[in-house]
Coordinates of C-alpha atoms in Angstrom, one line a residue:
M10 CA -93.9 44.0 53.4
K11 CA -96.0 40.3 52.4
K12 CA -92.9 38.8 51.9
K13 CA -91.3 40.3 54.7
L14 CA -94.0 39.1 56.8
L15 CA -93.3 35.5 54.7
S16 CA -89.7 35.9 56.3
I17 CA -90.8 35.9 59.9
I18 CA -92.8 33.4 59.4
I19 CA -90.7 31.0 58.0
V20 CA -88.0 32.0 60.3
I21 CA -90.3 31.2 63.4
L22 CA -91.2 27.8 61.6
L23 CA -88.0 26.6 61.6
V24 CA -87.1 27.2 65.1
A25 CA -89.6 25.8 66.3
G26 CA -89.1 22.5 64.1
L27 CA -85.6 22.7 65.6
F28 CA -86.9 22.7 68.9
W29 CA -89.0 19.5 68.6
I30 CA -86.3 18.0 66.9
Y31 CA -83.9 18.7 69.9
N32 CA -86.5 17.3 72.1
Y33 CA -87.0 14.5 70.6
F34 CA -83.8 13.1 69.9
F35 CA -81.8 14.7 73.0
G36 CA -84.3 15.4 75.2
P37 CA -85.7 13.3 78.0
S38 CA -88.3 10.9 77.0
V39 CA -91.3 11.7 79.4
V40 CA -93.9 9.8 80.1
Q41 CA -97.4 11.5 80.8
G42 CA -99.6 11.0 83.5
E43 CA -99.1 9.2 87.2
K44 CA -96.4 7.0 88.1
T45 CA -95.5 5.4 90.7
V46 CA -91.7 5.4 91.2
T47 CA -89.1 4.1 94.1
L48 CA -86.7 7.2 95.9
E49 CA -83.7 6.1 98.0
I50 CA -81.3 8.0 99.7
A51 CA -78.4 6.0 101.5
N52 CA -75.8 7.5 103.3
Q53 CA -73.2 5.2 105.7
K54 CA -71.5 8.4 107.4
T55 CA -74.9 9.4 109.4
G56 CA -76.9 6.1 109.0
D57 CA -79.7 7.1 106.8
D58 CA -81.1 4.0 104.8
F59 CA -84.1 5.9 103.3
S60 CA -86.8 4.4 100.5
R61 CA -90.2 5.6 100.1
V62 CA -92.7 4.8 97.0
L63 CA -94.1 7.6 95.9
T64 CA -96.9 9.0 93.3
T65 CA -96.0 11.4 91.5
E66 CA -97.2 13.3 87.8
G67 CA -93.9 14.7 87.4
E68 CA -92.2 14.5 84.2
T69 CA -88.3 14.1 84.9
L70 CA -86.7 13.2 88.2
Y71 CA -85.7 16.7 89.3
D72 CA -90.1 17.5 89.3
L73 CA -89.9 14.5 91.6
L74 CA -87.3 15.9 93.6
L75 CA -88.8 19.7 93.7
E76 CA -91.9 18.0 94.7
Q77 CA -89.8 16.5 98.2
Q78 CA -87.2 19.4 98.5
N79 CA -88.8 20.5 101.6
E80 CA -89.7 17.3 103.1
L81 CA -86.4 15.5 102.2
A82 CA -84.1 18.3 102.8
I83 CA -83.2 18.0 98.8
V84 CA -80.5 20.9 97.9
F85 CA -79.5 21.9 94.8
E86 CA -76.5 23.7 93.3
K87 CA -76.5 25.2 89.9
Y88 CA -74.3 24.9 86.8
D89 CA -74.4 25.7 83.3
F90 CA -75.6 22.5 82.5
G91 CA -78.4 22.4 85.1
F92 CA -78.9 21.4 88.6
M93 CA -77.3 18.3 90.6
V94 CA -78.2 17.1 94.0
V95 CA -75.4 18.0 96.9
G96 CA -77.6 17.4 100.1
M97 CA -80.3 15.0 101.4
L98 CA -81.3 14.2 104.4
N99 CA -79.8 17.4 106.3
Y100 CA -76.4 16.2 104.8
Q101 CA -74.2 18.2 102.3
A102 CA -71.6 17.0 100.4
T103 CA -68.4 19.2 100.0
N104 CA -65.8 18.9 97.8
E105 CA -63.7 19.0 100.9
N106 CA -64.9 15.8 102.2
Q107 CA -64.8 15.0 98.3
E108 CA -67.9 13.3 98.5
Y109 CA -70.9 13.5 96.1
F110 CA -74.5 12.0 95.5
H111 CA -74.1 9.3 93.1
L112 CA -77.3 8.6 90.8
A113 CA -78.6 5.5 89.7
V114 CA -81.3 4.5 87.4
G115 CA -82.6 1.1 88.6
G116 CA -79.4 0.1 89.4
E117 CA -77.0 1.4 86.4
D118 CA -75.1 4.1 86.9
A119 CA -76.8 7.3 85.8
M120 CA -75.0 9.2 83.1
T121 CA -77.0 12.7 83.2
G122 CA -78.6 14.8 86.0
P123 CA -81.8 15.1 87.4
Q124 CA -83.1 16.9 84.8
G125 CA -82.1 14.9 82.0
I126 CA -83.8 11.7 83.8
A127 CA -87.5 10.7 82.7
L128 CA -89.3 9.2 85.4
A129 CA -90.6 5.9 84.1
D130 CA -93.7 3.8 86.1
G131 CA -92.4 1.3 88.2
E132 CA -88.1 2.2 87.8
T133 CA -85.7 3.0 91.2
Y134 CA -83.6 6.1 91.4
S135 CA -81.0 5.5 94.1
F136 CA -78.7 8.4 95.8
S137 CA -75.8 7.2 97.7
L138 CA -73.2 9.6 99.2
R139 CA -70.0 8.3 98.0
S140 CA -66.2 9.6 97.9
F141 CA -64.4 10.3 95.0
N142 CA -61.6 7.5 96.7
D143 CA -64.1 4.8 96.0
F144 CA -63.1 5.0 92.6
S145 CA -59.1 4.9 92.2
A146 CA -58.7 1.7 94.2
S147 CA -61.1 -0.2 91.6
A148 CA -58.8 1.6 88.5
S149 CA -56.9 -1.1 87.7
A150 CA -58.7 -3.8 87.5
G151 CA -61.8 -2.6 85.2
V152 CA -62.8 -4.3 82.5
E153 CA -61.7 -3.7 78.4
K154 CA -63.5 -0.4 76.9
T155 CA -63.2 0.8 73.6
L156 CA -65.0 4.5 73.6
T157 CA -64.1 7.8 72.2
L158 CA -62.8 10.7 73.2
E159 CA -63.2 14.5 72.4
I160 CA -61.7 17.8 73.2
I161 CA -62.7 20.9 71.1
N162 CA -60.6 24.3 71.8
E163 CA -62.7 26.7 69.1
K164 CA -59.5 29.3 71.1
T165 CA -56.8 27.2 69.3
K166 CA -59.0 25.5 67.1
E167 CA -58.3 22.4 68.4
N168 CA -60.7 19.7 67.1
F169 CA -59.3 16.1 69.1
S170 CA -61.4 13.1 68.5
E171 CA -59.3 9.4 69.2
V172 CA -61.0 5.8 69.8
L173 CA -59.6 4.4 73.0
T174 CA -59.2 0.9 74.6
T175 CA -59.1 1.0 78.2
K176 CA -59.5 -0.8 81.7
S177 CA -59.5 2.8 83.5
E178 CA -62.7 2.6 85.3
T179 CA -63.0 6.7 85.6
L180 CA -62.5 10.0 83.3
H181 CA -59.9 10.7 85.4
D182 CA -57.8 7.4 84.9
L183 CA -58.3 7.5 81.3
L184 CA -57.1 10.8 80.5
M185 CA -53.8 10.1 83.0
E186 CA -54.1 6.6 81.3
F187 CA -53.5 8.6 77.7
K188 CA -51.7 12.1 79.2
E189 CA -49.6 12.5 76.2
Q190 CA -51.8 12.0 73.5
A191 CA -55.3 14.6 75.4
G192 CA -52.2 16.8 76.4
V193 CA -53.0 16.7 80.1
V194 CA -52.0 19.3 82.0
T195 CA -51.2 18.6 85.5
E196 CA -50.6 20.6 89.2
A197 CA -49.5 19.1 92.4
S198 CA -52.1 18.9 94.7
G199 CA -51.4 17.8 98.2
S200 CA -50.0 14.1 97.7
D201 CA -52.3 14.1 94.1
S202 CA -52.6 15.9 90.5
E203 CA -54.9 18.0 89.3
I204 CA -55.5 18.1 86.1
I205 CA -55.8 21.7 84.8
G206 CA -55.7 21.8 81.3
L207 CA -56.2 19.3 78.0
R208 CA -53.9 19.5 74.9
G209 CA -51.6 21.9 76.5
Y210 CA -54.3 24.6 77.0
V211 CA -55.0 25.6 80.6
P212 CA -57.5 27.6 80.6
E213 CA -57.8 31.6 81.7
K214 CA -59.5 32.4 85.0
T215 CA -62.6 33.1 83.1
E216 CA -62.2 29.5 81.1
Y217 CA -63.2 26.4 81.7
F218 CA -63.4 22.9 80.2
H219 CA -67.2 21.7 80.1
S220 CA -67.6 18.2 79.4
F221 CA -70.4 15.7 77.8
I222 CA -71.2 12.1 78.0
N223 CA -73.1 10.6 74.8
G224 CA -74.3 14.4 74.1
Q225 CA -75.6 15.0 77.5
E226 CA -73.8 17.5 80.2
A227 CA -71.8 15.7 82.6
V228 CA -73.0 16.3 86.5
T229 CA -70.1 15.2 88.2
G230 CA -66.2 15.5 87.5
P231 CA -64.0 13.5 85.9
K232 CA -63.3 11.2 89.2
T233 CA -66.6 9.9 89.3
T234 CA -67.9 9.9 86.1
P235 CA -67.8 5.9 85.2
L236 CA -66.6 4.6 81.6
K237 CA -68.7 2.9 79.4
D238 CA -67.9 1.1 76.2
G239 CA -69.1 3.0 73.5
G240 CA -69.4 6.0 75.5
V241 CA -68.5 9.3 73.5
Y242 CA -66.4 11.8 76.0
R243 CA -66.4 15.6 75.2
F244 CA -64.9 18.4 76.5
E245 CA -65.1 22.0 75.3
L246 CA -63.8 25.2 76.4
R247 CA -66.2 27.5 77.4
S248 CA -66.1 31.1 79.3
F249 CA -68.4 32.1 82.1
S250 CA -68.8 35.5 83.9
E251 CA -67.5 36.5 87.0
E252 CA -69.5 39.4 87.6
V253 CA -71.3 39.7 91.2
L254 CA -74.3 41.9 91.4
A255 CA -75.1 44.0 94.5
P256 CA -78.4 43.8 95.7
S257 CA -80.9 45.1 93.4
E258 CA -83.9 47.6 94.4
G259 CA -87.1 47.8 92.9
E260 CA -90.6 49.7 93.7
L261 CA -91.6 49.6 97.2
K262 CA -93.3 46.8 98.2
T263 CA -95.4 45.4 102.0
I264 CA -94.8 41.9 102.7
T265 CA -95.5 39.6 105.5
F266 CA -92.8 38.0 107.9
E267 CA -93.5 34.6 109.8
V268 CA -91.8 33.0 111.9
V269 CA -93.2 29.9 113.8
H270 CA -91.3 27.5 116.3
D271 CA -94.0 25.5 118.6
E272 CA -92.0 24.4 120.7
A273 CA -90.7 27.7 121.9
G274 CA -93.8 29.1 121.5
L275 CA -93.0 31.7 119.2
D276 CA -94.9 32.6 116.5
F277 CA -93.8 36.0 114.7
S278 CA -95.4 37.8 112.1
E279 CA -95.3 41.2 111.3
V280 CA -95.4 43.5 108.3
F281 CA -92.5 45.2 106.7
E282 CA -92.0 47.4 103.7
T283 CA -88.9 46.9 101.5
N284 CA -87.6 47.3 97.8
L285 CA -85.2 45.0 97.9
Q286 CA -85.6 42.6 95.2
T287 CA -84.8 39.1 97.4
L288 CA -86.1 37.2 100.2
G289 CA -82.6 36.6 100.3
D290 CA -81.2 40.3 100.0
W291 CA -84.4 41.3 103.0
L292 CA -82.8 38.5 105.4
V293 CA -79.8 40.1 105.2
K294 CA -80.7 43.3 105.7
Q295 CA -83.1 41.7 109.1
E296 CA -79.8 40.1 110.0
A297 CA -80.0 41.9 113.9
Q298 CA -83.7 42.7 114.1
L299 CA -85.2 39.0 113.5
E300 CA -81.8 37.6 115.2
V301 CA -81.2 35.4 112.2
V302 CA -78.5 33.0 111.5
M303 CA -77.6 32.0 108.0
E304 CA -75.2 29.8 106.4
E305 CA -73.5 30.6 103.2
Y306 CA -72.7 27.7 100.5
D307 CA -72.3 27.6 96.9
F308 CA -75.5 27.1 95.7
G309 CA -77.2 30.5 98.4
T310 CA -78.0 30.9 101.7
V311 CA -79.8 28.6 104.3
V312 CA -81.1 30.0 107.3
I313 CA -80.3 27.7 110.9
S314 CA -81.6 29.9 113.4
F315 CA -84.4 32.7 114.3
F316 CA -84.3 34.8 118.0
S317 CA -81.6 32.5 119.3
H318 CA -83.7 29.1 118.2
E319 CA -81.6 27.1 116.3
A320 CA -82.3 24.2 114.0
D321 CA -80.9 21.1 115.5
A322 CA -79.8 19.2 112.8
E323 CA -78.7 15.9 115.1
N324 CA -82.1 15.9 115.9
Q325 CA -83.1 16.3 112.0
E326 CA -84.8 20.0 112.7
Y327 CA -84.9 22.5 109.8
Y328 CA -86.9 25.8 109.1
H329 CA -88.9 25.0 106.4
L330 CA -89.9 27.9 104.2
T331 CA -93.7 28.4 102.5
V332 CA -94.4 31.5 99.9
D333 CA -97.9 32.4 100.3
G334 CA -98.9 29.7 101.2
V335 CA -96.7 27.1 99.1
D336 CA -94.0 24.7 99.8
A337 CA -90.7 26.4 98.9
T338 CA -88.6 25.0 96.2
S339 CA -85.6 27.1 96.1
G340 CA -83.8 28.9 98.6
P341 CA -84.3 32.4 100.0
D342 CA -81.1 33.9 97.4
Q343 CA -83.8 32.6 94.3
I344 CA -87.1 33.9 96.0
E345 CA -88.2 37.4 94.4
L346 CA -90.6 39.8 96.8
T347 CA -94.0 40.7 95.4
D348 CA -96.1 43.1 97.0
G349 CA -98.8 41.7 99.9
G350 CA -96.4 38.6 99.7
I351 CA -96.2 36.3 102.8
Y352 CA -93.3 34.6 103.7
R353 CA -92.9 32.2 106.7
F354 CA -90.6 30.1 108.0
E355 CA -91.9 27.5 110.1
L356 CA -89.3 24.5 112.5
R357 CA -90.1 21.2 110.9
K358 CA -88.4 18.0 111.3
Y359 CA -87.7 15.5 108.6

């Protein structure tokens, strides 16, 4: 019995030690305490040129963005590697428009997502709407760089690693330049070619090539990943689940639901009983009664109207959500219903 207990203690200590080592060497070097930083958002398409000095005790850029999520209409999209910003100031960057929000820290391109960036006192964090096409025009006029390309595929026992010298500007251009060595498989897409496989392997329906930059998960695709001298760019074959879960039900709960629109004189408040698990599922069920209009995005559901009173995006309006009087940090799909909870939507302006 004592030997078994000792073994368990040793295992716990080893796990704790590995966790500490990972955070020490690979996690963001967080700074404790209050920090003053500058957050910038530029969108030439809408004319937005936002800049604000903020004081926060958050440790990472993701923490800061969560604090400002409702006021700045920040929309996240969740991936296996973490959260990526896809919307700001009521503008949604879409793949259809070949757009994304580019992130720079102190004027330098960020190599990780917001969760991997530690806040530093006095630093500037800049988001700017860009097009995937911004990179292609300058790809041939780059500075020579030496970097490492790695492609790992446990399914085929592939373990490719090669040091390359290039003037390409993006990871996509690098792959196309060294198409033969990387075993790039392409597929025609309009007037362009999309990379669909590496080292001659095309992922199956439930697989994909996950990319890393210097050991950190990449937050953009190859077309928008800039190359840096000495960088290590790695692809690993991974799989994901395609299982789609139906709305889950649990114990019966009593909730209060409120909608406020001062200009329209709307002040709705009513108590409901439900056994649904999330606010998103409940809103779908109450769609007719509340005359709720929602828009579906890859990241989840956004409410744009109640009782025929629509939030006017051109007038910088949105429905602000609070749960028990506290600003929500996620959309309705991610908010679990609790017995006695108060869920309030209020029309506001940015």
